[in-house]
Amino acid sequence: MDNLYAPWRSAYFEKKPDGCIFCHIAAHAADDNANKVFYRDSLCYGVMNKYPYTPGHCMLIPLVHVDSPTLLDNSHWLHLNTLARALCSILLEGYGAQGVNMGANIRQSAGAGIPDHLHLHFVPRYRGDTNFITAIADLRVYGVDFEQIFTKIKQLSDRFLAPLRA
């Protein structure tokens, strides 16, 4: 059995706030830079996934603690999806992705890692980004600095998302 050590993930396992992590981030706007929040308005926020599938993996999260889109009122759901469309533009036009996987795993049975709080995932994709190393070693290699990605997406959100602010 091969072992891959990723000690930077230890905070994910050890340092969890009481209750919902997404509600914790929602309630602590003063910590947005530390939490890698790149956008915030009165209904939701955008945040980088600290443990991404690919560089630039980010999420849109409603401030309200619900586990399904069926529990959001229509105006809230429409606003979230308006931002989702703009976030796709950020990743495709501004960030340089060649494609985007966008989706939500609603509740634990659908595979949600944080099943009690609805969140939409956005994963930038590139031709050839699933290369041999993933196939032969069950390993991913990131050649881009996380802080630089956050800074770029935050700057792009000022252009693409800020005009949509609720």
PDB file of C-alpha atoms in Angstrom:
ATOM      1  CA  MET A   1       0.000   0.000   0.000  1.00  0.00           C
ATOM      2  CA  ASP A   2       1.303   3.441  -0.941  1.00  0.00           C
ATOM      3  CA  ASN A   3       1.028   6.271   1.553  1.00  0.00           C
ATOM      4  CA  LEU A   4       0.732   9.917   0.711  1.00  0.00           C
ATOM      5  CA  TYR A   5       1.243  12.333   3.551  1.00  0.00           C
ATOM      6  CA  ALA A   6      -0.597  15.649   3.406  1.00  0.00           C
ATOM      7  CA  PRO A   7      -0.006  17.254   6.815  1.00  0.00           C
ATOM      8  CA  TRP A   8      -1.654  20.532   5.761  1.00  0.00           C
ATOM      9  CA  ARG A   9      -4.982  18.660   5.889  1.00  0.00           C
ATOM     10  CA  SER A  10      -4.609  18.008   9.624  1.00  0.00           C
ATOM     11  CA  ALA A  11      -6.487  21.224  10.397  1.00  0.00           C
ATOM     12  CA  TYR A  12      -9.468  19.748   8.523  1.00  0.00           C
ATOM     13  CA  PHE A  13      -9.544  16.836  10.957  1.00  0.00           C
ATOM     14  CA  GLU A  14      -8.460  18.544  14.177  1.00  0.00           C
ATOM     15  CA  LYS A  15      -9.728  22.120  14.195  1.00  0.00           C
ATOM     16  CA  LYS A  16     -13.473  22.105  13.707  1.00  0.00           C
ATOM     17  CA  PRO A  17     -15.683  24.792  15.191  1.00  0.00           C
ATOM     18  CA  ASP A  18     -18.716  23.806  17.212  1.00  0.00           C
ATOM     19  CA  GLY A  19     -21.625  23.354  14.860  1.00  0.00           C
ATOM     20  CA  CYS A  20     -21.636  23.939  11.128  1.00  0.00           C
ATOM     21  CA  ILE A  21     -18.385  25.178   9.513  1.00  0.00           C
ATOM     22  CA  PHE A  22     -20.350  27.053   6.838  1.00  0.00           C
ATOM     23  CA  CYS A  23     -22.476  28.827   9.461  1.00  0.00           C
ATOM     24  CA  HIS A  24     -19.279  29.644  11.355  1.00  0.00           C
ATOM     25  CA  ILE A  25     -17.796  31.277   8.241  1.00  0.00           C
ATOM     26  CA  ALA A  26     -21.102  33.069   7.564  1.00  0.00           C
ATOM     27  CA  ALA A  27     -21.116  34.544  11.079  1.00  0.00           C
ATOM     28  CA  HIS A  28     -17.483  35.728  11.026  1.00  0.00           C
ATOM     29  CA  ALA A  29     -17.131  38.184   8.134  1.00  0.00           C
ATOM     30  CA  ALA A  30     -14.114  39.745   9.854  1.00  0.00           C
ATOM     31  CA  ASP A  31     -12.249  36.472   9.152  1.00  0.00           C
ATOM     32  CA  ASP A  32     -13.059  36.395   5.421  1.00  0.00           C
ATOM     33  CA  ASN A  33      -9.437  36.601   4.252  1.00  0.00           C
ATOM     34  CA  ALA A  34      -8.324  33.856   6.629  1.00  0.00           C
ATOM     35  CA  ASN A  35     -11.299  31.708   5.586  1.00  0.00           C
ATOM     36  CA  LYS A  36     -10.656  32.483   1.889  1.00  0.00           C
ATOM     37  CA  VAL A  37     -14.044  34.091   1.321  1.00  0.00           C
ATOM     38  CA  PHE A  38     -13.828  35.930  -1.995  1.00  0.00           C
ATOM     39  CA  TYR A  39     -17.431  37.253  -2.109  1.00  0.00           C
ATOM     40  CA  ARG A  40     -20.170  38.026   0.392  1.00  0.00           C
ATOM     41  CA  ASP A  41     -23.618  39.611   0.264  1.00  0.00           C
ATOM     42  CA  SER A  42     -26.784  39.546   2.371  1.00  0.00           C
ATOM     43  CA  LEU A  43     -27.838  36.083   1.129  1.00  0.00           C
ATOM     44  CA  CYS A  44     -24.695  34.051   0.464  1.00  0.00           C
ATOM     45  CA  TYR A  45     -20.920  33.979   0.138  1.00  0.00           C
ATOM     46  CA  GLY A  46     -18.264  32.505  -2.133  1.00  0.00           C
ATOM     47  CA  VAL A  47     -15.318  30.636  -0.628  1.00  0.00           C
ATOM     48  CA  MET A  48     -12.336  28.679  -1.861  1.00  0.00           C
ATOM     49  CA  ASN A  49     -12.354  24.983  -1.066  1.00  0.00           C
ATOM     50  CA  LYS A  50      -9.331  24.568   1.208  1.00  0.00           C
ATOM     51  CA  TYR A  51      -8.952  20.937   0.077  1.00  0.00           C
ATOM     52  CA  PRO A  52      -9.599  21.261  -3.677  1.00  0.00           C
ATOM     53  CA  TYR A  53     -10.059  18.610  -6.346  1.00  0.00           C
ATOM     54  CA  THR A  54      -8.237  20.927  -8.739  1.00  0.00           C
ATOM     55  CA  PRO A  55      -6.677  24.373  -8.235  1.00  0.00           C
ATOM     56  CA  GLY A  56      -9.432  26.995  -8.162  1.00  0.00           C
ATOM     57  CA  HIS A  57     -12.125  24.703  -6.716  1.00  0.00           C
ATOM     58  CA  CYS A  58     -14.575  27.019  -4.954  1.00  0.00           C
ATOM     59  CA  MET A  59     -18.120  27.079  -3.600  1.00  0.00           C
ATOM     60  CA  LEU A  60     -21.173  29.325  -3.269  1.00  0.00           C
ATOM     61  CA  ILE A  61     -22.961  28.915   0.053  1.00  0.00           C
ATOM     62  CA  PRO A  62     -26.228  30.426   1.292  1.00  0.00           C
ATOM     63  CA  LEU A  63     -25.980  32.168   4.664  1.00  0.00           C
ATOM     64  CA  VAL A  64     -29.089  30.371   5.873  1.00  0.00           C
ATOM     65  CA  HIS A  65     -28.539  26.867   7.252  1.00  0.00           C
ATOM     66  CA  VAL A  66     -30.581  24.542   5.023  1.00  0.00           C
ATOM     67  CA  ASP A  67     -29.708  21.169   3.544  1.00  0.00           C
ATOM     68  CA  SER A  68     -31.698  21.399   0.307  1.00  0.00           C
ATOM     69  CA  PRO A  69     -32.565  24.004  -2.328  1.00  0.00           C
ATOM     70  CA  THR A  70     -36.210  23.130  -1.722  1.00  0.00           C
ATOM     71  CA  LEU A  71     -35.937  24.937   1.618  1.00  0.00           C
ATOM     72  CA  LEU A  72     -34.814  28.250   0.093  1.00  0.00           C
ATOM     73  CA  ASP A  73     -37.405  30.736  -1.107  1.00  0.00           C
ATOM     74  CA  ASN A  74     -37.459  31.270  -4.868  1.00  0.00           C
ATOM     75  CA  SER A  75     -35.768  34.674  -4.784  1.00  0.00           C
ATOM     76  CA  HIS A  76     -32.885  33.287  -2.715  1.00  0.00           C
ATOM     77  CA  TRP A  77     -32.479  30.276  -5.027  1.00  0.00           C
ATOM     78  CA  LEU A  78     -32.575  32.503  -8.125  1.00  0.00           C
ATOM     79  CA  HIS A  79     -29.965  34.834  -6.623  1.00  0.00           C
ATOM     80  CA  LEU A  80     -27.676  31.895  -5.836  1.00  0.00           C
ATOM     81  CA  ASN A  81     -28.012  30.668  -9.422  1.00  0.00           C
ATOM     82  CA  THR A  82     -27.413  34.138 -10.852  1.00  0.00           C
ATOM     83  CA  LEU A  83     -24.151  34.185  -8.905  1.00  0.00           C
ATOM     84  CA  ALA A  84     -23.414  30.634 -10.091  1.00  0.00           C
ATOM     85  CA  ARG A  85     -23.616  31.750 -13.709  1.00  0.00           C
ATOM     86  CA  ALA A  86     -21.281  34.681 -12.964  1.00  0.00           C
ATOM     87  CA  LEU A  87     -18.849  32.409 -11.088  1.00  0.00           C
ATOM     88  CA  CYS A  88     -18.672  30.180 -14.172  1.00  0.00           C
ATOM     89  CA  SER A  89     -17.717  33.310 -16.125  1.00  0.00           C
ATOM     90  CA  ILE A  90     -15.014  34.080 -13.565  1.00  0.00           C
ATOM     91  CA  LEU A  91     -13.501  30.626 -13.960  1.00  0.00           C
ATOM     92  CA  LEU A  92     -13.839  30.448 -17.758  1.00  0.00           C
ATOM     93  CA  GLU A  93     -13.180  34.023 -18.875  1.00  0.00           C
ATOM     94  CA  GLY A  94     -11.087  35.456 -16.057  1.00  0.00           C
ATOM     95  CA  TYR A  95      -9.290  32.521 -14.509  1.00  0.00           C
ATOM     96  CA  GLY A  96      -8.667  30.633 -17.737  1.00  0.00           C
ATOM     97  CA  ALA A  97     -10.383  27.300 -17.144  1.00  0.00           C
ATOM     98  CA  GLN A  98     -11.322  25.362 -20.277  1.00  0.00           C
ATOM     99  CA  GLY A  99     -14.374  23.845 -18.592  1.00  0.00           C
ATOM    100  CA  VAL A 100     -16.163  23.816 -15.240  1.00  0.00           C
ATOM    101  CA  ASN A 101     -17.791  21.070 -13.229  1.00  0.00           C
ATOM    102  CA  MET A 102     -20.628  22.663 -11.255  1.00  0.00           C
ATOM    103  CA  GLY A 103     -22.901  20.852  -8.852  1.00  0.00           C
ATOM    104  CA  ALA A 104     -24.293  20.106  -5.442  1.00  0.00           C
ATOM    105  CA  ASN A 105     -24.426  16.931  -3.398  1.00  0.00           C
ATOM    106  CA  ILE A 106     -27.675  17.358  -1.501  1.00  0.00           C
ATOM    107  CA  ARG A 107     -27.602  15.563   1.838  1.00  0.00           C
ATOM    108  CA  GLN A 108     -25.340  12.743   2.985  1.00  0.00           C
ATOM    109  CA  SER A 109     -26.836   9.995   0.831  1.00  0.00           C
ATOM    110  CA  ALA A 110     -25.915  12.035  -2.256  1.00  0.00           C
ATOM    111  CA  GLY A 111     -22.303  12.272  -1.106  1.00  0.00           C
ATOM    112  CA  ALA A 112     -22.215  15.672   0.612  1.00  0.00           C
ATOM    113  CA  GLY A 113     -19.140  16.056   2.810  1.00  0.00           C
ATOM    114  CA  ILE A 114     -20.987  18.682   4.833  1.00  0.00           C
ATOM    115  CA  PRO A 115     -24.534  17.373   4.428  1.00  0.00           C
ATOM    116  CA  ASP A 116     -26.446  19.778   6.666  1.00  0.00           C
ATOM    117  CA  HIS A 117     -25.639  23.005   4.785  1.00  0.00           C
ATOM    118  CA  LEU A 118     -26.362  23.401   1.086  1.00  0.00           C
ATOM    119  CA  HIS A 119     -23.382  24.456  -1.040  1.00  0.00           C
ATOM    120  CA  LEU A 120     -22.626  24.563  -4.765  1.00  0.00           C
ATOM    121  CA  HIS A 121     -19.230  23.369  -6.027  1.00  0.00           C
ATOM    122  CA  PHE A 122     -17.319  24.861  -8.967  1.00  0.00           C
ATOM    123  CA  VAL A 123     -14.310  22.885 -10.196  1.00  0.00           C
ATOM    124  CA  PRO A 124     -12.220  24.432 -13.003  1.00  0.00           C
ATOM    125  CA  ARG A 125     -11.120  21.871 -15.582  1.00  0.00           C
ATOM    126  CA  TYR A 126      -8.459  21.738 -18.286  1.00  0.00           C
ATOM    127  CA  ARG A 127      -7.810  19.442 -21.240  1.00  0.00           C
ATOM    128  CA  GLY A 128      -5.534  16.722 -19.951  1.00  0.00           C
ATOM    129  CA  ASP A 129      -5.946  17.594 -16.259  1.00  0.00           C
ATOM    130  CA  THR A 130      -6.630  13.967 -15.461  1.00  0.00           C
ATOM    131  CA  ASN A 131      -3.229  12.689 -16.471  1.00  0.00           C
ATOM    132  CA  PHE A 132      -1.293   9.486 -15.884  1.00  0.00           C
ATOM    133  CA  ILE A 133      -0.270  10.262 -12.290  1.00  0.00           C
ATOM    134  CA  THR A 134      -3.912  10.135 -11.177  1.00  0.00           C
ATOM    135  CA  ALA A 135      -4.453   6.860 -13.019  1.00  0.00           C
ATOM    136  CA  ILE A 136      -1.323   5.037 -11.862  1.00  0.00           C
ATOM    137  CA  ALA A 137      -0.747   6.481  -8.408  1.00  0.00           C
ATOM    138  CA  ASP A 138      -4.188   7.689  -7.252  1.00  0.00           C
ATOM    139  CA  LEU A 139      -2.477  11.032  -6.728  1.00  0.00           C
ATOM    140  CA  ARG A 140      -3.071  14.642  -7.767  1.00  0.00           C
ATOM    141  CA  VAL A 141      -0.355  17.215  -8.355  1.00  0.00           C
ATOM    142  CA  TYR A 142      -1.049  20.940  -8.029  1.00  0.00           C
ATOM    143  CA  GLY A 143       1.424  23.251  -9.710  1.00  0.00           C
ATOM    144  CA  VAL A 144      -0.255  26.488  -8.631  1.00  0.00           C
ATOM    145  CA  ASP A 145      -0.050  28.351  -5.317  1.00  0.00           C
ATOM    146  CA  PHE A 146      -3.340  28.363  -3.348  1.00  0.00           C
ATOM    147  CA  GLU A 147      -2.900  31.977  -2.132  1.00  0.00           C
ATOM    148  CA  GLN A 148      -2.343  33.238  -5.676  1.00  0.00           C
ATOM    149  CA  ILE A 149      -5.478  31.460  -6.858  1.00  0.00           C
ATOM    150  CA  PHE A 150      -7.525  32.960  -4.010  1.00  0.00           C
ATOM    151  CA  THR A 151      -6.217  36.464  -4.756  1.00  0.00           C
ATOM    152  CA  LYS A 152      -7.027  36.165  -8.452  1.00  0.00           C
ATOM    153  CA  ILE A 153     -10.550  34.808  -7.903  1.00  0.00           C
ATOM    154  CA  LYS A 154     -11.228  37.471  -5.266  1.00  0.00           C
ATOM    155  CA  GLN A 155     -10.171  40.204  -7.722  1.00  0.00           C
ATOM    156  CA  LEU A 156     -12.336  38.684 -10.453  1.00  0.00           C
ATOM    157  CA  SER A 157     -15.325  38.463  -8.092  1.00  0.00           C
ATOM    158  CA  ASP A 158     -15.176  42.254  -7.686  1.00  0.00           C
ATOM    159  CA  ARG A 159     -15.768  42.519 -11.433  1.00  0.00           C
ATOM    160  CA  PHE A 160     -18.193  39.632 -12.009  1.00  0.00           C
ATOM    161  CA  LEU A 161     -20.087  39.125  -8.735  1.00  0.00           C
ATOM    162  CA  ALA A 162     -20.141  42.522  -7.000  1.00  0.00           C
ATOM    163  CA  PRO A 163     -22.665  44.008  -9.477  1.00  0.00           C
ATOM    164  CA  LEU A 164     -25.057  41.174  -8.514  1.00  0.00           C
ATOM    165  CA  ARG A 165     -24.783  41.766  -4.760  1.00  0.00           C
ATOM    166  CA  ALA A 166     -28.032  41.246  -2.816  1.00  0.00           C
TER     167      ALA A 166
END
